[in-house]
Each structure stands twice: as structure tokens, then as C-alpha cells.
Amino acid sequence: MSSTTAVPQIVLVYAVAENGVIGQGSAIPWRLKSDMQRLKALTMGKPIVMGRKTFESLLKPLPGRTNIVITRNAGYQAAGAVVTTSLADARAVATGDALRRLVTEIAVIGGAEIYAQWMGIADRLEVTEVHAQPTGDTFMPPVDLTVWEEVARVRNAAAGEDSVDFSYVTYCRRAPR
């Protein structure tokens, strides 16, 4: 299959604490500079899809990537981003962008509602397991191991600008979507 006809893979990229927390008050309740560097490496040059709250928490569009924002507010405007009002529209924009860029992946980067919408059509999960149990108000359910197979795991100790221990874990869908 040529790169112009391949369907890009959908990759959910997120960090989650042992208690399922992914956020607290529109912020991340831990400091992991290594994880921010990994997010950049996983998403650079690719279309990234996120919800409005996630986009606003970034303070500015992530450079080197097409930022696609999903919101229920049809009048919402976001400088430096493409705004859509549905998963279908966001997926169409992201797929077109991936094909134009000749990249094989669309990265979905949050938040919880967006992950829930995309989980059923995702091909891979790139999860940073944060070995802590912070207080939070936004959660991710555990990875369903009947659907997802763990294919890689690297444990990292807290060091430098990383406030807690963490593991990078890659899951692939057991049956093609």
C-alpha cells in the first residue's frame, strides 16, 4: 500500500497515575520533564487532536504539529489551531493532514472526554504510568487487557526535573479495528 492510500494509525498519548488521575484543575499534578520530551518526540510533525480544555491549558499551539481542537462550541476560535465540533470532522482533518505530511500517525493528546471518544478507534496507546497517587479531578479508566496487549515497558526513576518514578508503556490493539 502506498503512503498516499494508507490510513494513519490513531495513537492515544497520555500520562496516568496509579489511581487513574490524569489531571487536577486543568493541570497535570506532577512534574515530568522527561515525559514532556517524550510527548514532543511522539507527536512532532504529526497532526495532534485535543479537546478545548487541553488546548487552553497549553497556553499556545504546540509548534511543528497541526493542532486540531474539538469543542461543542461552534463559534470557538483558537489562533494556530483548526477547530472542529465532532470526532468525525477532527478525524477527517487529521487524516488529510497526515497524508499531506506523509506521516503514518494521528496523535490524540487529551483530555479525558476526547480519549473516551477515540479509544474505540485507536490502534496504539503510548502511556506514561506515573508511580504516584495524586489528588485529581480528571481520570482515565485502566487499560482493558482483553483489548490491548502490552508490547513495551521501560521503568524510569525520578531524577533531575522528574518529580516521581514513571514507566513508559506501549499497548497495541489485539485485534485490528
CSV table of N, CA and C in Angstrom, one decimal:
chain,number,residue,atom,x,y,z
A,1,MET,N,0.8,-1.2,0.0
A,1,MET,CA,0.0,0.0,0.0
A,1,MET,C,0.9,1.2,0.0
A,2,SER,N,0.6,2.2,-0.9
A,2,SER,CA,1.4,3.4,-0.9
A,2,SER,C,1.1,4.3,0.2
A,3,SER,N,2.0,5.3,0.5
A,3,SER,CA,1.8,6.2,1.7
A,3,SER,C,0.6,7.1,1.4
A,4,THR,N,0.2,7.3,0.1
A,4,THR,CA,-0.9,8.2,-0.2
A,4,THR,C,-2.3,7.5,0.1
A,5,THR,N,-2.3,6.2,0.2
A,5,THR,CA,-3.6,5.5,0.4
A,5,THR,C,-3.6,4.8,1.8
A,6,ALA,N,-2.5,4.8,2.6
A,6,ALA,CA,-2.5,4.2,3.9
A,6,ALA,C,-3.4,5.0,4.8
A,7,VAL,N,-4.1,4.3,5.7
A,7,VAL,CA,-4.9,5.0,6.7
A,7,VAL,C,-4.0,5.2,7.9
A,8,PRO,N,-3.8,6.5,8.4
A,8,PRO,CA,-2.9,6.7,9.5
A,8,PRO,C,-3.4,6.0,10.8
A,9,GLN,N,-2.5,5.5,11.6
A,9,GLN,CA,-2.8,4.9,12.9
A,9,GLN,C,-3.2,6.0,13.8
A,10,ILE,N,-4.1,5.7,14.7
A,10,ILE,CA,-4.5,6.6,15.8
A,10,ILE,C,-3.8,6.2,17.0
A,11,VAL,N,-3.1,7.1,17.6
A,11,VAL,CA,-2.3,6.8,18.8
A,11,VAL,C,-2.7,7.7,19.9
A,12,LEU,N,-3.2,7.2,21.0
A,12,LEU,CA,-3.5,8.0,22.2
A,12,LEU,C,-2.3,8.1,23.1
A,13,VAL,N,-1.9,9.3,23.4
A,13,VAL,CA,-0.7,9.6,24.2
A,13,VAL,C,-1.1,10.3,25.5
A,14,TYR,N,-0.9,9.6,26.6
A,14,TYR,CA,-1.3,10.2,27.9
A,14,TYR,C,-0.4,9.7,29.1
A,15,ALA,N,-0.5,10.4,30.1
A,15,ALA,CA,0.2,10.0,31.4
A,15,ALA,C,-0.9,9.8,32.4
A,16,VAL,N,-0.8,8.8,33.2
A,16,VAL,CA,-1.9,8.5,34.2
A,16,VAL,C,-1.2,8.0,35.5
A,17,ALA,N,-1.7,8.4,36.6
A,17,ALA,CA,-1.2,8.0,37.9
A,17,ALA,C,-1.8,6.6,38.2
A,18,GLU,N,-1.2,6.0,39.2
A,18,GLU,CA,-1.6,4.6,39.7
A,18,GLU,C,-3.1,4.6,40.1
A,19,ASN,N,-3.6,5.8,40.5
A,19,ASN,CA,-5.0,5.8,40.9
A,19,ASN,C,-6.0,6.3,39.8
A,20,GLY,N,-5.4,6.4,38.6
A,20,GLY,CA,-6.2,6.8,37.4
A,20,GLY,C,-6.3,8.3,37.1
A,21,VAL,N,-5.7,9.1,38.0
A,21,VAL,CA,-5.7,10.6,37.8
A,21,VAL,C,-4.8,10.9,36.6
A,22,ILE,N,-5.4,11.8,35.7
A,22,ILE,CA,-4.7,12.4,34.6
A,22,ILE,C,-4.6,13.9,34.8
A,23,GLY,N,-5.4,14.5,35.7
A,23,GLY,CA,-5.4,16.0,35.8
A,23,GLY,C,-6.0,16.4,37.1
A,24,GLN,N,-5.7,17.7,37.4
A,24,GLN,CA,-6.2,18.4,38.6
A,24,GLN,C,-6.4,19.8,38.2
A,25,GLY,N,-7.6,20.3,38.2
A,25,GLY,CA,-7.9,21.7,37.9
A,25,GLY,C,-7.2,22.2,36.6
A,26,SER,N,-7.4,21.4,35.5
A,26,SER,CA,-6.8,21.8,34.2
A,26,SER,C,-5.3,21.8,34.2
A,27,ALA,N,-4.7,21.1,35.1
A,27,ALA,CA,-3.2,21.0,35.1
A,27,ALA,C,-2.8,19.5,35.4
A,28,ILE,N,-1.6,19.2,35.2
A,28,ILE,CA,-1.1,17.9,35.5
A,28,ILE,C,-0.5,17.9,36.9
A,29,PRO,N,-0.9,17.0,37.8
A,29,PRO,CA,-0.4,17.1,39.2
A,29,PRO,C,0.9,16.4,39.5
A,30,TRP,N,1.8,16.5,38.5
A,30,TRP,CA,3.2,16.0,38.7
A,30,TRP,C,4.1,16.7,37.7
A,31,ARG,N,5.4,16.7,37.9
A,31,ARG,CA,6.3,17.3,37.0
A,31,ARG,C,7.2,16.2,36.5
A,32,LEU,N,7.1,16.0,35.2
A,32,LEU,CA,7.9,15.0,34.5
A,32,LEU,C,8.4,15.7,33.2
A,33,LYS,N,9.6,16.3,33.3
A,33,LYS,CA,10.2,16.9,32.1
A,33,LYS,C,10.5,15.8,31.0
A,34,SER,N,10.9,14.7,31.5
A,34,SER,CA,11.2,13.6,30.5
A,34,SER,C,9.9,13.2,29.7
A,35,ASP,N,8.8,13.2,30.4
A,35,ASP,CA,7.5,12.9,29.7
A,35,ASP,C,7.1,14.0,28.7
A,36,MET,N,7.4,15.2,29.0
A,36,MET,CA,7.1,16.3,28.0
A,36,MET,C,8.0,16.1,26.8
A,37,GLN,N,9.3,15.7,27.0
A,37,GLN,CA,10.2,15.5,25.9
A,37,GLN,C,9.7,14.3,25.1
A,38,ARG,N,9.2,13.3,25.7
A,38,ARG,CA,8.6,12.1,25.0
A,38,ARG,C,7.4,12.5,24.2
A,39,LEU,N,6.5,13.3,24.8
A,39,LEU,CA,5.3,13.8,24.1
A,39,LEU,C,5.8,14.5,22.8
A,40,LYS,N,6.8,15.3,22.9
A,40,LYS,CA,7.3,16.1,21.7
A,40,LYS,C,7.8,15.1,20.7
A,41,ALA,N,8.6,14.1,21.1
A,41,ALA,CA,9.2,13.2,20.2
A,41,ALA,C,8.1,12.3,19.5
A,42,LEU,N,7.1,11.9,20.2
A,42,LEU,CA,6.0,11.1,19.7
A,42,LEU,C,5.1,11.9,18.7
A,43,THR,N,5.0,13.2,18.9
A,43,THR,CA,4.0,14.0,18.1
A,43,THR,C,4.6,14.9,17.1
A,44,MET,N,5.8,15.2,17.1
A,44,MET,CA,6.4,16.2,16.2
A,44,MET,C,6.2,15.8,14.8
A,45,GLY,N,5.7,16.8,14.0
A,45,GLY,CA,5.4,16.7,12.6
A,45,GLY,C,4.1,15.9,12.3
A,46,LYS,N,3.3,15.7,13.3
A,46,LYS,CA,2.1,14.9,13.1
A,46,LYS,C,0.9,15.8,13.5
A,47,PRO,N,-0.3,15.4,13.0
A,47,PRO,CA,-1.5,16.1,13.5
A,47,PRO,C,-1.8,15.6,14.9
A,48,ILE,N,-2.1,16.6,15.8
A,48,ILE,CA,-2.5,16.2,17.2
A,48,ILE,C,-3.9,16.7,17.4
A,49,VAL,N,-4.7,15.8,18.1
A,49,VAL,CA,-6.1,16.1,18.3
A,49,VAL,C,-6.2,16.3,19.8
A,50,MET,N,-7.0,17.3,20.2
A,50,MET,CA,-7.3,17.5,21.7
A,50,MET,C,-8.6,18.3,21.9
A,51,GLY,N,-9.1,18.2,23.1
A,51,GLY,CA,-10.2,19.0,23.4
A,51,GLY,C,-9.9,20.4,23.7
A,52,ARG,N,-10.9,21.3,23.8
A,52,ARG,CA,-10.7,22.7,24.1
A,52,ARG,C,-10.0,23.0,25.4
A,53,LYS,N,-10.3,22.3,26.5
A,53,LYS,CA,-9.7,22.5,27.8
A,53,LYS,C,-8.2,22.2,27.7
A,54,THR,N,-7.9,21.1,27.0
A,54,THR,CA,-6.4,20.7,26.9
A,54,THR,C,-5.7,21.8,26.1
A,55,PHE,N,-6.3,22.2,25.0
A,55,PHE,CA,-5.7,23.2,24.2
A,55,PHE,C,-5.4,24.5,25.0
A,56,GLU,N,-6.4,24.9,25.8
A,56,GLU,CA,-6.3,26.1,26.6
A,56,GLU,C,-5.3,26.0,27.7
A,57,SER,N,-5.1,24.7,28.2
A,57,SER,CA,-4.1,24.5,29.2
A,57,SER,C,-2.7,24.6,28.7
A,58,LEU,N,-2.5,24.5,27.4
A,58,LEU,CA,-1.2,24.6,26.8
A,58,LEU,C,-0.7,26.0,26.7
A,59,LEU,N,-1.6,26.9,26.7
A,59,LEU,CA,-1.3,28.4,26.6
A,59,LEU,C,-1.0,28.8,25.1
A,60,LYS,N,-0.5,27.9,24.3
A,60,LYS,CA,-0.2,28.2,22.9
A,60,LYS,C,-0.2,26.9,22.1
A,61,PRO,N,-0.4,27.0,20.8
A,61,PRO,CA,-0.4,25.8,20.0
A,61,PRO,C,1.0,25.1,20.1
A,62,LEU,N,1.0,23.8,20.0
A,62,LEU,CA,2.3,23.1,20.0
A,62,LEU,C,3.0,23.3,18.7
A,63,PRO,N,4.2,23.8,18.6
A,63,PRO,CA,4.8,24.1,17.3
A,63,PRO,C,5.2,22.8,16.6
A,64,GLY,N,5.2,22.8,15.2
A,64,GLY,CA,5.7,21.7,14.4
A,64,GLY,C,4.7,20.6,14.3
A,65,ARG,N,3.4,20.9,14.7
A,65,ARG,CA,2.3,19.9,14.6
A,65,ARG,C,1.1,20.7,14.2
A,66,THR,N,0.2,20.0,13.5
A,66,THR,CA,-1.1,20.6,13.3
A,66,THR,C,-2.0,20.4,14.5
A,67,ASN,N,-2.4,21.5,15.2
A,67,ASN,CA,-3.2,21.4,16.4
A,67,ASN,C,-4.6,21.4,16.0
A,68,ILE,N,-5.4,20.3,16.3
A,68,ILE,CA,-6.8,20.2,16.0
A,68,ILE,C,-7.6,20.1,17.3
A,69,VAL,N,-8.5,21.0,17.5
A,69,VAL,CA,-9.2,21.2,18.7
A,69,VAL,C,-10.7,20.8,18.5
A,70,ILE,N,-11.2,19.9,19.3
A,70,ILE,CA,-12.6,19.5,19.3
A,70,ILE,C,-13.3,20.2,20.4
A,71,THR,N,-14.4,20.9,20.0
A,71,THR,CA,-15.3,21.6,21.0
A,71,THR,C,-16.7,21.5,20.6
A,72,ARG,N,-17.6,21.6,21.6
A,72,ARG,CA,-19.0,21.7,21.3
A,72,ARG,C,-19.4,23.1,20.8
A,73,ASN,N,-18.6,24.1,21.1
A,73,ASN,CA,-18.9,25.4,20.8
A,73,ASN,C,-18.5,25.8,19.3
A,74,ALA,N,-19.5,25.8,18.5
A,74,ALA,CA,-19.3,26.0,17.0
A,74,ALA,C,-18.6,27.4,16.8
A,75,GLY,N,-18.8,28.3,17.7
A,75,GLY,CA,-18.2,29.7,17.5
A,75,GLY,C,-16.8,29.8,18.1
A,76,TYR,N,-16.3,28.8,18.7
A,76,TYR,CA,-14.9,28.8,19.3
A,76,TYR,C,-13.9,29.1,18.3
A,77,GLN,N,-12.9,30.0,18.6
A,77,GLN,CA,-11.8,30.2,17.7
A,77,GLN,C,-10.5,30.0,18.5
A,78,ALA,N,-9.5,29.4,17.9
A,78,ALA,CA,-8.2,29.2,18.5
A,78,ALA,C,-7.1,29.5,17.6
A,79,ALA,N,-6.4,30.6,17.8
A,79,ALA,CA,-5.3,31.0,16.9
A,79,ALA,C,-4.3,29.9,16.9
A,80,GLY,N,-3.9,29.5,15.6
A,80,GLY,CA,-2.9,28.5,15.5
A,80,GLY,C,-3.4,27.1,15.5
A,81,ALA,N,-4.8,26.9,15.5
A,81,ALA,CA,-5.3,25.6,15.6
A,81,ALA,C,-6.5,25.5,14.6
A,82,VAL,N,-6.8,24.3,14.2
A,82,VAL,CA,-8.0,24.0,13.4
A,82,VAL,C,-9.1,23.6,14.4
A,83,VAL,N,-10.2,24.2,14.4
A,83,VAL,CA,-11.3,23.9,15.4
A,83,VAL,C,-12.4,23.1,14.7
A,84,THR,N,-12.8,22.0,15.3
A,84,THR,CA,-13.9,21.2,14.8
A,84,THR,C,-14.9,20.9,15.9
A,85,THR,N,-16.0,20.4,15.5
A,85,THR,CA,-17.1,20.2,16.6
A,85,THR,C,-17.5,18.7,16.7
A,86,SER,N,-16.7,17.8,16.1
A,86,SER,CA,-17.0,16.4,16.2
A,86,SER,C,-15.8,15.6,16.0
A,87,LEU,N,-15.8,14.3,16.5
A,87,LEU,CA,-14.8,13.4,16.2
A,87,LEU,C,-14.6,13.1,14.7
A,88,ALA,N,-15.7,13.0,14.0
A,88,ALA,CA,-15.6,12.7,12.6
A,88,ALA,C,-14.9,13.8,11.8
A,89,ASP,N,-15.2,15.1,12.2
A,89,ASP,CA,-14.6,16.2,11.5
A,89,ASP,C,-13.1,16.3,11.9
A,90,ALA,N,-12.8,16.1,13.2
A,90,ALA,CA,-11.4,16.1,13.6
A,90,ALA,C,-10.6,15.0,12.9
A,91,ARG,N,-11.2,13.8,12.8
A,91,ARG,CA,-10.5,12.7,12.2
A,91,ARG,C,-10.3,12.9,10.7
A,92,ALA,N,-11.2,13.6,10.0
A,92,ALA,CA,-11.1,13.9,8.6
A,92,ALA,C,-9.9,14.9,8.4
A,93,VAL,N,-9.9,15.9,9.2
A,93,VAL,CA,-8.8,16.9,9.2
A,93,VAL,C,-7.5,16.3,9.5
A,94,ALA,N,-7.4,15.5,10.5
A,94,ALA,CA,-6.2,14.9,10.9
A,94,ALA,C,-5.7,13.9,9.9
A,95,THR,N,-6.6,13.1,9.3
A,95,THR,CA,-6.2,12.1,8.3
A,95,THR,C,-5.6,12.9,7.0
A,96,GLY,N,-6.3,13.9,6.6
A,96,GLY,CA,-5.9,14.7,5.5
A,96,GLY,C,-4.5,15.3,5.8
A,97,ASP,N,-4.3,15.8,7.0
A,97,ASP,CA,-3.0,16.4,7.3
A,97,ASP,C,-1.9,15.4,7.4
A,98,ALA,N,-2.2,14.2,7.9
A,98,ALA,CA,-1.2,13.1,8.0
A,98,ALA,C,-0.8,12.7,6.6
A,99,LEU,N,-1.8,12.6,5.7
A,99,LEU,CA,-1.5,12.2,4.3
A,99,LEU,C,-0.6,13.2,3.6
A,100,ARG,N,-1.0,14.5,3.8
A,100,ARG,CA,-0.2,15.6,3.2
A,100,ARG,C,1.2,15.6,3.7
A,101,ARG,N,1.4,15.3,5.0
A,101,ARG,CA,2.7,15.3,5.7
A,101,ARG,C,3.5,14.0,5.4
A,102,LEU,N,2.8,13.0,4.9
A,102,LEU,CA,3.4,11.7,4.7
A,102,LEU,C,3.8,11.1,6.0
A,103,VAL,N,3.0,11.3,7.0
A,103,VAL,CA,3.2,10.6,8.3
A,103,VAL,C,2.1,9.5,8.5
A,104,THR,N,2.5,8.6,9.4
A,104,THR,CA,1.6,7.4,9.5
A,104,THR,C,0.8,7.4,10.7
A,105,GLU,N,0.8,8.5,11.5
A,105,GLU,CA,0.1,8.5,12.8
A,105,GLU,C,-0.7,9.8,13.0
A,106,ILE,N,-1.8,9.7,13.7
A,106,ILE,CA,-2.5,10.8,14.3
A,106,ILE,C,-2.4,10.7,15.8
A,107,ALA,N,-1.9,11.7,16.5
A,107,ALA,CA,-1.8,11.6,18.0
A,107,ALA,C,-3.0,12.3,18.6
A,108,VAL,N,-3.6,11.6,19.6
A,108,VAL,CA,-4.7,12.2,20.4
A,108,VAL,C,-4.1,12.5,21.8
A,109,ILE,N,-4.1,13.7,22.2
A,109,ILE,CA,-3.4,14.1,23.4
A,109,ILE,C,-4.3,14.6,24.6
A,110,GLY,N,-5.6,14.4,24.5
A,110,GLY,CA,-6.4,14.7,25.7
A,110,GLY,C,-7.5,15.6,25.4
A,111,GLY,N,-8.3,15.8,26.4
A,111,GLY,CA,-8.4,15.2,27.7
A,111,GLY,C,-9.3,14.0,27.8
A,112,ALA,N,-9.8,13.8,29.0
A,112,ALA,CA,-10.5,12.5,29.3
A,112,ALA,C,-11.7,12.2,28.3
A,113,GLU,N,-12.5,13.3,28.0
A,113,GLU,CA,-13.6,13.1,27.1
A,113,GLU,C,-13.1,12.7,25.7
A,114,ILE,N,-12.1,13.3,25.3
A,114,ILE,CA,-11.6,13.1,24.0
A,114,ILE,C,-11.0,11.7,23.9
A,115,TYR,N,-10.2,11.3,24.9
A,115,TYR,CA,-9.7,9.9,25.0
A,115,TYR,C,-10.8,8.9,24.9
A,116,ALA,N,-11.9,9.1,25.7
A,116,ALA,CA,-13.0,8.2,25.7
A,116,ALA,C,-13.7,8.1,24.3
A,117,GLN,N,-13.8,9.2,23.6
A,117,GLN,CA,-14.3,9.2,22.2
A,117,GLN,C,-13.5,8.4,21.2
A,118,TRP,N,-12.2,8.5,21.4
A,118,TRP,CA,-11.2,7.9,20.4
A,118,TRP,C,-10.8,6.5,20.8
A,119,MET,N,-11.0,6.1,22.0
A,119,MET,CA,-10.4,4.8,22.5
A,119,MET,C,-10.9,3.6,21.6
A,120,GLY,N,-12.1,3.6,21.2
A,120,GLY,CA,-12.7,2.5,20.3
A,120,GLY,C,-12.1,2.4,19.0
A,121,ILE,N,-11.5,3.5,18.5
A,121,ILE,CA,-10.9,3.5,17.1
A,121,ILE,C,-9.4,3.6,17.1
A,122,ALA,N,-8.8,3.7,18.3
A,122,ALA,CA,-7.3,3.8,18.5
A,122,ALA,C,-6.6,2.5,18.1
A,123,ASP,N,-5.4,2.6,17.6
A,123,ASP,CA,-4.6,1.5,17.2
A,123,ASP,C,-3.5,1.2,18.3
A,124,ARG,N,-3.1,2.2,18.9
A,124,ARG,CA,-2.0,2.1,19.9
A,124,ARG,C,-2.2,3.1,21.0
A,125,LEU,N,-1.7,2.7,22.2
A,125,LEU,CA,-1.7,3.6,23.4
A,125,LEU,C,-0.2,3.8,23.8
A,126,GLU,N,0.2,5.0,23.9
A,126,GLU,CA,1.5,5.4,24.5
A,126,GLU,C,1.3,6.0,25.8
A,127,VAL,N,1.5,5.2,26.9
A,127,VAL,CA,1.1,5.6,28.2
A,127,VAL,C,2.3,5.8,29.1
A,128,THR,N,2.3,6.9,29.8
A,128,THR,CA,3.3,7.1,30.9
A,128,THR,C,2.6,6.8,32.2
A,129,GLU,N,3.0,5.7,32.8
A,129,GLU,CA,2.4,5.3,34.1
A,129,GLU,C,3.2,6.1,35.2
A,130,VAL,N,2.5,7.0,35.9
A,130,VAL,CA,3.1,7.8,36.9
A,130,VAL,C,3.0,7.0,38.2
A,131,HIS,N,4.1,6.7,38.9
A,131,HIS,CA,4.1,5.8,40.1
A,131,HIS,C,3.9,6.7,41.3
A,132,ALA,N,2.6,7.2,41.4
A,132,ALA,CA,2.2,8.1,42.5
A,132,ALA,C,0.7,8.0,42.5
A,133,GLN,N,0.1,8.6,43.6
A,133,GLN,CA,-1.4,8.6,43.7
A,133,GLN,C,-1.8,10.0,44.1
A,134,PRO,N,-1.7,11.0,43.2
A,134,PRO,CA,-2.0,12.4,43.5
A,134,PRO,C,-3.5,12.6,43.6
A,135,THR,N,-3.9,13.7,44.2
A,135,THR,CA,-5.3,14.1,44.1
A,135,THR,C,-5.6,14.6,42.7
A,136,GLY,N,-6.8,14.3,42.2
A,136,GLY,CA,-7.2,14.8,40.9
A,136,GLY,C,-8.7,14.9,40.7
A,137,ASP,N,-9.1,15.5,39.6
A,137,ASP,CA,-10.5,15.6,39.3
A,137,ASP,C,-10.8,15.1,37.9
A,138,THR,N,-9.7,14.6,37.2
A,138,THR,CA,-9.9,14.1,35.9
A,138,THR,C,-9.2,12.7,35.8
A,139,PHE,N,-9.9,11.7,35.3
A,139,PHE,CA,-9.4,10.3,35.4
A,139,PHE,C,-9.5,9.6,34.1
A,140,MET,N,-8.6,8.5,34.0
A,140,MET,CA,-8.7,7.6,32.9
A,140,MET,C,-9.0,6.2,33.5
A,141,PRO,N,-9.8,5.4,32.8
A,141,PRO,CA,-10.0,4.1,33.3
A,141,PRO,C,-8.8,3.2,33.0
A,142,PRO,N,-8.6,2.1,33.7
A,142,PRO,CA,-7.5,1.2,33.5
A,142,PRO,C,-7.5,0.7,32.0
A,143,VAL,N,-6.4,0.4,31.5
A,143,VAL,CA,-6.3,-0.2,30.2
A,143,VAL,C,-6.9,-1.6,30.2
A,144,ASP,N,-7.8,-1.9,29.3
A,144,ASP,CA,-8.5,-3.1,29.2
A,144,ASP,C,-7.6,-4.1,28.5
A,145,LEU,N,-7.0,-5.1,29.2
A,145,LEU,CA,-6.1,-6.0,28.7
A,145,LEU,C,-6.7,-7.1,27.8
A,146,THR,N,-8.0,-7.1,27.7
A,146,THR,CA,-8.7,-8.0,26.8
A,146,THR,C,-8.6,-7.4,25.4
A,147,VAL,N,-8.5,-6.1,25.3
A,147,VAL,CA,-8.5,-5.3,24.1
A,147,VAL,C,-7.0,-5.0,23.7
A,148,TRP,N,-6.2,-4.6,24.7
A,148,TRP,CA,-4.9,-4.1,24.4
A,148,TRP,C,-3.8,-5.1,25.0
A,149,GLU,N,-2.7,-5.2,24.2
A,149,GLU,CA,-1.6,-6.0,24.6
A,149,GLU,C,-0.4,-5.1,24.8
A,150,GLU,N,0.2,-5.3,26.0
A,150,GLU,CA,1.4,-4.5,26.3
A,150,GLU,C,2.6,-5.1,25.5
A,151,VAL,N,3.2,-4.2,24.7
A,151,VAL,CA,4.3,-4.7,23.9
A,151,VAL,C,5.7,-4.1,24.3
A,152,ALA,N,5.7,-3.1,25.1
A,152,ALA,CA,6.9,-2.5,25.6
A,152,ALA,C,6.7,-1.8,26.9
A,153,ARG,N,7.8,-1.8,27.8
A,153,ARG,CA,7.7,-1.2,29.1
A,153,ARG,C,9.1,-0.8,29.5
A,154,VAL,N,9.3,0.5,29.9
A,154,VAL,CA,10.6,1.0,30.4
A,154,VAL,C,10.3,1.7,31.6
A,155,ARG,N,10.9,1.3,32.7
A,155,ARG,CA,10.8,2.0,34.0
A,155,ARG,C,11.9,3.0,34.2
A,156,ASN,N,11.5,4.2,34.7
A,156,ASN,CA,12.4,5.3,35.0
A,156,ASN,C,12.3,5.8,36.4
A,157,ALA,N,13.4,6.0,37.0
A,157,ALA,CA,13.4,6.6,38.4
A,157,ALA,C,13.4,8.1,38.3
A,158,ALA,N,12.7,8.7,39.3
A,158,ALA,CA,12.7,10.1,39.4
A,158,ALA,C,14.1,10.7,39.5
A,159,ALA,N,14.4,11.7,38.6
A,159,ALA,CA,15.8,12.3,38.6
A,159,ALA,C,15.7,13.6,37.9
A,160,GLY,N,16.6,14.5,38.2
A,160,GLY,CA,16.6,15.8,37.5
A,160,GLY,C,15.3,16.5,37.7
A,161,GLU,N,14.6,16.8,36.6
A,161,GLU,CA,13.3,17.6,36.7
A,161,GLU,C,12.1,16.7,36.7
A,162,ASP,N,12.3,15.4,37.1
A,162,ASP,CA,11.2,14.5,37.2
A,162,ASP,C,10.9,14.3,38.6
A,163,SER,N,9.6,14.6,39.1
A,163,SER,CA,9.3,14.6,40.5
A,163,SER,C,8.9,13.2,41.0
A,164,VAL,N,8.6,12.2,40.2
A,164,VAL,CA,8.2,10.9,40.6
A,164,VAL,C,8.8,9.8,39.7
A,165,ASP,N,8.8,8.6,40.1
A,165,ASP,CA,9.1,7.5,39.2
A,165,ASP,C,8.0,7.3,38.2
A,166,PHE,N,8.4,6.7,37.0
A,166,PHE,CA,7.4,6.5,36.0
A,166,PHE,C,7.8,5.5,35.0
A,167,SER,N,6.9,4.9,34.3
A,167,SER,CA,7.2,3.9,33.3
A,167,SER,C,6.5,4.3,32.0
A,168,TYR,N,7.3,4.1,30.9
A,168,TYR,CA,6.7,4.3,29.5
A,168,TYR,C,6.2,2.9,29.1
A,169,VAL,N,4.9,2.9,28.7
A,169,VAL,CA,4.3,1.6,28.3
A,169,VAL,C,3.6,1.8,27.0
A,170,THR,N,3.8,0.8,26.1
A,170,THR,CA,3.2,0.8,24.8
A,170,THR,C,2.2,-0.3,24.7
A,171,TYR,N,1.0,-0.1,24.3
A,171,TYR,CA,0.0,-1.1,24.1
A,171,TYR,C,-0.5,-1.1,22.6
A,172,CYS,N,-0.7,-2.2,22.0
A,172,CYS,CA,-1.2,-2.3,20.7
A,172,CYS,C,-2.5,-3.1,20.8
A,173,ARG,N,-3.5,-2.7,19.9
A,173,ARG,CA,-4.8,-3.3,19.9
A,173,ARG,C,-4.6,-4.8,19.5
A,174,ARG,N,-5.2,-5.7,20.2
A,174,ARG,CA,-5.1,-7.1,20.0
A,174,ARG,C,-5.7,-7.5,18.7
A,175,ALA,N,-6.8,-7.0,18.3
A,175,ALA,CA,-7.5,-7.3,17.0
A,175,ALA,C,-7.6,-6.0,16.2
A,176,PRO,N,-7.3,-6.0,14.9
A,176,PRO,CA,-7.3,-4.8,14.1
A,176,PRO,C,-8.7,-4.2,14.2
A,177,ARG,N,-8.8,-2.9,14.2
A,177,ARG,CA,-10.1,-2.2,14.2
A,177,ARG,C,-10.7,-2.2,12.8
